[in-house]
Short mmCIF file of C-alpha atoms in Angstrom, two decimals:
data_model
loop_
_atom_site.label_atom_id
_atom_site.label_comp_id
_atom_site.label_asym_id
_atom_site.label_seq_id
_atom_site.Cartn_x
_atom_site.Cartn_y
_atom_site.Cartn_z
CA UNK B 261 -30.78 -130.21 54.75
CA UNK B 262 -29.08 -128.56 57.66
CA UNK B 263 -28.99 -129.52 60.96
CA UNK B 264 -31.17 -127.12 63.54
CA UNK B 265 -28.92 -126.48 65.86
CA UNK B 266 -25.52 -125.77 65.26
CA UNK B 267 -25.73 -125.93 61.20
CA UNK B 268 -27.34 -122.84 61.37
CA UNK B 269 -25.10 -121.44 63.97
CA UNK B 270 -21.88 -122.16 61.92
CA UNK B 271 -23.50 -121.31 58.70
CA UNK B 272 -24.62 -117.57 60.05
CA UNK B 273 -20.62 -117.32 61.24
CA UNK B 274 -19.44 -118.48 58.00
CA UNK B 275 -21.81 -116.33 56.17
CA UNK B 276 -21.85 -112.86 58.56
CA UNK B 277 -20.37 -110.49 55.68
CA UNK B 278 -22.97 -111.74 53.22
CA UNK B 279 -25.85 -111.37 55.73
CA UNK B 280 -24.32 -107.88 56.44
CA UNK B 281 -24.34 -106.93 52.78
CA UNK B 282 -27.46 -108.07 52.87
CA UNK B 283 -28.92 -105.77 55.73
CA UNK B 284 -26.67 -102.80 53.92
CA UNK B 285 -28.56 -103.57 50.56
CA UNK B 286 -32.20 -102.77 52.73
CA UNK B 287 -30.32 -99.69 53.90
CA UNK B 288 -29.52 -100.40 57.02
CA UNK B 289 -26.81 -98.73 59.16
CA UNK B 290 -23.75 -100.35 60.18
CA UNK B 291 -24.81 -99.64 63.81
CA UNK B 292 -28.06 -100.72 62.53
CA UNK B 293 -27.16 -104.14 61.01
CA UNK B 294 -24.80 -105.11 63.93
CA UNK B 295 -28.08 -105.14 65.86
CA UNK B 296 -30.31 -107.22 63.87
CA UNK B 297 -26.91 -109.36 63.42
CA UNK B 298 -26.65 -109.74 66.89
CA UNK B 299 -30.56 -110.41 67.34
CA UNK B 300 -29.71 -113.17 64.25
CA UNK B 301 -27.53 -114.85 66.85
CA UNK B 302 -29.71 -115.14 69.98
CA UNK B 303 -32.56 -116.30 67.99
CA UNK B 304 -30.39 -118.97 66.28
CA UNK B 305 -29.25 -119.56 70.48
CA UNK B 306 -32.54 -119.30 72.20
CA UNK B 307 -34.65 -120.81 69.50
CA UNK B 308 -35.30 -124.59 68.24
CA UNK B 309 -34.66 -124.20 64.91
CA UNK B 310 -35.81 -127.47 62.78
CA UNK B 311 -33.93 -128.57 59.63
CA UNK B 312 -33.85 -126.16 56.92
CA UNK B 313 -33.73 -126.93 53.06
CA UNK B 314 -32.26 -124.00 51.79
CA UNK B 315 -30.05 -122.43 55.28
CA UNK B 316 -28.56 -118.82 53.50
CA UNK B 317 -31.60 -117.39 52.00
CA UNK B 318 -33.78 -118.78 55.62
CA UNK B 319 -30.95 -116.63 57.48
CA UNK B 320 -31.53 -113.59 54.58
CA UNK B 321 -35.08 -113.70 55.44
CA UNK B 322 -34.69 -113.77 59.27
CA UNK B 323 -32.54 -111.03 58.82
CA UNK B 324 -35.13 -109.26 57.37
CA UNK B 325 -37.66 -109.93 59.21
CA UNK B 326 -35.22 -108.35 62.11
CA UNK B 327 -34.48 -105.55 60.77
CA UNK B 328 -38.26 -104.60 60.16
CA UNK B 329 -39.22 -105.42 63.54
CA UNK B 330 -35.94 -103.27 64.55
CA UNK B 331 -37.32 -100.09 62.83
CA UNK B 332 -40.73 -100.63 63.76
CA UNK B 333 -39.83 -100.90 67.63
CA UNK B 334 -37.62 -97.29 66.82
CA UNK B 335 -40.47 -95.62 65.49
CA UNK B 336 -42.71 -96.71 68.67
CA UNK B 337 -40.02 -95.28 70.54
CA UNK B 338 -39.56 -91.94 68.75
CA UNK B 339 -43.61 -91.54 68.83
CA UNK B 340 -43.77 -92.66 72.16
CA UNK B 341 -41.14 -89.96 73.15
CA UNK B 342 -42.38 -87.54 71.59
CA UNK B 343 -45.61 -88.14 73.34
CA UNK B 344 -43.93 -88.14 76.65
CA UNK B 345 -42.37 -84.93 75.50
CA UNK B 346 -45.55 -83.18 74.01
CA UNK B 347 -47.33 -84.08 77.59
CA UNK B 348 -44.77 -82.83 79.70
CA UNK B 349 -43.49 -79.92 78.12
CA UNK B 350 -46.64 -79.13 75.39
CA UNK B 351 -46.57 -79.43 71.87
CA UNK B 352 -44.67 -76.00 71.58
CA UNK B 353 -41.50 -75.01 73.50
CA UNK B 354 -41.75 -71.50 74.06
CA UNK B 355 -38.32 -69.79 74.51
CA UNK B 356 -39.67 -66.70 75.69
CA UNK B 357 -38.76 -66.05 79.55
CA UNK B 358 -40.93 -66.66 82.12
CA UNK B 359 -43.39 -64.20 84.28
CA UNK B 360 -41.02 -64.78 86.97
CA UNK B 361 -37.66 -64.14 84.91
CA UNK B 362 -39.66 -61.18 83.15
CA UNK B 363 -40.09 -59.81 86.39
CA UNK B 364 -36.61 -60.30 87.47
CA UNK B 365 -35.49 -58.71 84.62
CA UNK B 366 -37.38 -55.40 84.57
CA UNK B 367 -36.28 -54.97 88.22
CA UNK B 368 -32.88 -55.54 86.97
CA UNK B 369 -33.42 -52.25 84.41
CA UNK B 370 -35.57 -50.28 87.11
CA UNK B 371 -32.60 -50.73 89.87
CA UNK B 372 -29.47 -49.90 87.12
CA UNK B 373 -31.45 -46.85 85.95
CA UNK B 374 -32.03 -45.49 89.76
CA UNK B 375 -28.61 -46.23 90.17
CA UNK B 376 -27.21 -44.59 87.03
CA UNK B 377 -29.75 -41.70 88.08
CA UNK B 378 -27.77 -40.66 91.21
CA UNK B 379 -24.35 -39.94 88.94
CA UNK B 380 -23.63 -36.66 87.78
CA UNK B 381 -25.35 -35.70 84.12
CA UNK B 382 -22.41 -35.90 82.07
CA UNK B 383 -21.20 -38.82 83.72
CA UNK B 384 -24.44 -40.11 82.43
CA UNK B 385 -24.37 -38.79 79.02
CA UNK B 386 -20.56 -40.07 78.72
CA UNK B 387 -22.13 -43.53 79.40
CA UNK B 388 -24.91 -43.34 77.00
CA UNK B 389 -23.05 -42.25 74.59
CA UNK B 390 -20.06 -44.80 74.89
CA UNK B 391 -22.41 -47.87 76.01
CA UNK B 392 -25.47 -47.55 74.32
CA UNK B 393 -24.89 -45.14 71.15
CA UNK B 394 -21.63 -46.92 70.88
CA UNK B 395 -19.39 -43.89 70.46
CA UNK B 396 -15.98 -43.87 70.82
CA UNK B 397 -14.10 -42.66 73.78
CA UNK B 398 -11.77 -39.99 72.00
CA UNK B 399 -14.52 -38.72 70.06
CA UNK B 400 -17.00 -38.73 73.34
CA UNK B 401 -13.58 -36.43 74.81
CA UNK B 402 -13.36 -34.01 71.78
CA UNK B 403 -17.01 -33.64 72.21
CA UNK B 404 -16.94 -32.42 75.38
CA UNK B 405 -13.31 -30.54 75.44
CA UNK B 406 -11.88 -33.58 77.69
CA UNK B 407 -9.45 -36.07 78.14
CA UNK B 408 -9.83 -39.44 76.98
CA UNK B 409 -8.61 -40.17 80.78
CA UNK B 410 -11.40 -38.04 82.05
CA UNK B 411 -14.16 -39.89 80.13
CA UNK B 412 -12.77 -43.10 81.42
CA UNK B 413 -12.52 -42.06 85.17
CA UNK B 414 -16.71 -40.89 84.06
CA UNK B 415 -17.03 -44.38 82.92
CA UNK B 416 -15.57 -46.12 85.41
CA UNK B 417 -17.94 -44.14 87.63
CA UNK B 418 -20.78 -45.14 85.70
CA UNK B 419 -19.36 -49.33 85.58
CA UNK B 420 -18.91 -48.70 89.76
CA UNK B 421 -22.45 -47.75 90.15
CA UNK B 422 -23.64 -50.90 87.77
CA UNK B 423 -21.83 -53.24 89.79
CA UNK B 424 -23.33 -52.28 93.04
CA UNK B 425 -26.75 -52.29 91.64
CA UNK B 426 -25.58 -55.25 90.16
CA UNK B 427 -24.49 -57.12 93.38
CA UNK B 428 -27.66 -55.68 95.40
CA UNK B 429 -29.98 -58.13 93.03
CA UNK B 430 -28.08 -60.51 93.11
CA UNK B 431 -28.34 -60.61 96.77
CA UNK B 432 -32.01 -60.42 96.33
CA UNK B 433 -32.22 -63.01 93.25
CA UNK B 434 -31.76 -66.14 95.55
CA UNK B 435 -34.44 -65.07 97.86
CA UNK B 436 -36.65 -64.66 94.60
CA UNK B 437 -36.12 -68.08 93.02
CA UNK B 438 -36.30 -69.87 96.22
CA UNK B 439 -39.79 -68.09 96.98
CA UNK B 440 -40.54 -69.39 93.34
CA UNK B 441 -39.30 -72.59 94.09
CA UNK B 442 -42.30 -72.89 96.74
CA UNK B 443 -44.65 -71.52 94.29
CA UNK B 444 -44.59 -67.70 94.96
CA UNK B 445 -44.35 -67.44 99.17
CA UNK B 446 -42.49 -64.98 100.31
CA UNK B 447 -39.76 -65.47 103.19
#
């Protein structure tokens, strides 16, 4: 028989890569088995251990015992956090954009169509048709009997007026998500 105390102790030392083996054999991780390894060792510490007949296979078996209790604390914690989850953000995530940013966003397209709506027609159709039809600039220019410099000076028109309408919301944004921020009042 061993002694209680520091038998066991020296014994789990002596025998760590067989008790690790032994964890790795129950398919446990190597992250996995350093834990129950090092939960092993503060039991053997913390605990009054009486004499044991048979010392390896007792250490085996509190292994083992370890190693379930690890995984059955980790799947309390992944149910448990997925409750926590599920309560806070519902059982679906839905990626689709808020009312709010919904909002934002159409008022976005309403304020770059008034503003593309003041340019000249074909300064408009050279956009559409580079931007949004995806056409390229030297056959937008044979189209209409121009330049390739002209349609660019048309686009960068066009990319002038975006970026004002552009910087005008985003003026107005922060005013918007603040108001949000203190559920809906306006400034």
């Amino acid at each position: 028989m061993e002694p209680a105390d520091g038998g066991l102790k020296a014994l789990f030392f002596e025998n760590r890569p067989i008790l690790l083996r032994f964890l790795a054999a129950r398919r446990a991780t190597p992250d996995e088995a350093e834990d129950v390894l090092q939960d092993l060792f503060v039991r053997l510490e913390t605990h009054a251990v009486g004499p044991v007949a048979q010392p390896i296979p007792y250490l085996c078996r509190m292994a083992d015992n370890l190693l379930v209790d690890h995984r059955r604390s980790a799947a309390a914690r992944t149910v448990r956090e997925e409750a926590w989850v599920d309560t806070q953000f519902g059982s679906e995530v839905d990626d689709s954009p808020s009312p709010e940013r919904h909002l934002i966003g159409r008022e976005a397209l309403a304020a770059m169509t008034r503003a593309l709506a003041e340019l000249p027609e074909r300064t408009i159709h050279i956009f559409r048709r580079y931007r949004i039809e995806g056409a390229p600039q030297r056959q937008i220019a044979d189209e209409l009997e121009i330049s390739v410099s002209a349609v660019e000076k048309h686009l960068h028109k066009a990319y002038q007026a975006v970026v004002a309408a552009q910087s005008s919301l985003d003026a107005e944004t922060p005013h918007l998500l603040r108001s949000q921020a203190r559920g809906g009042d306006n400034d």
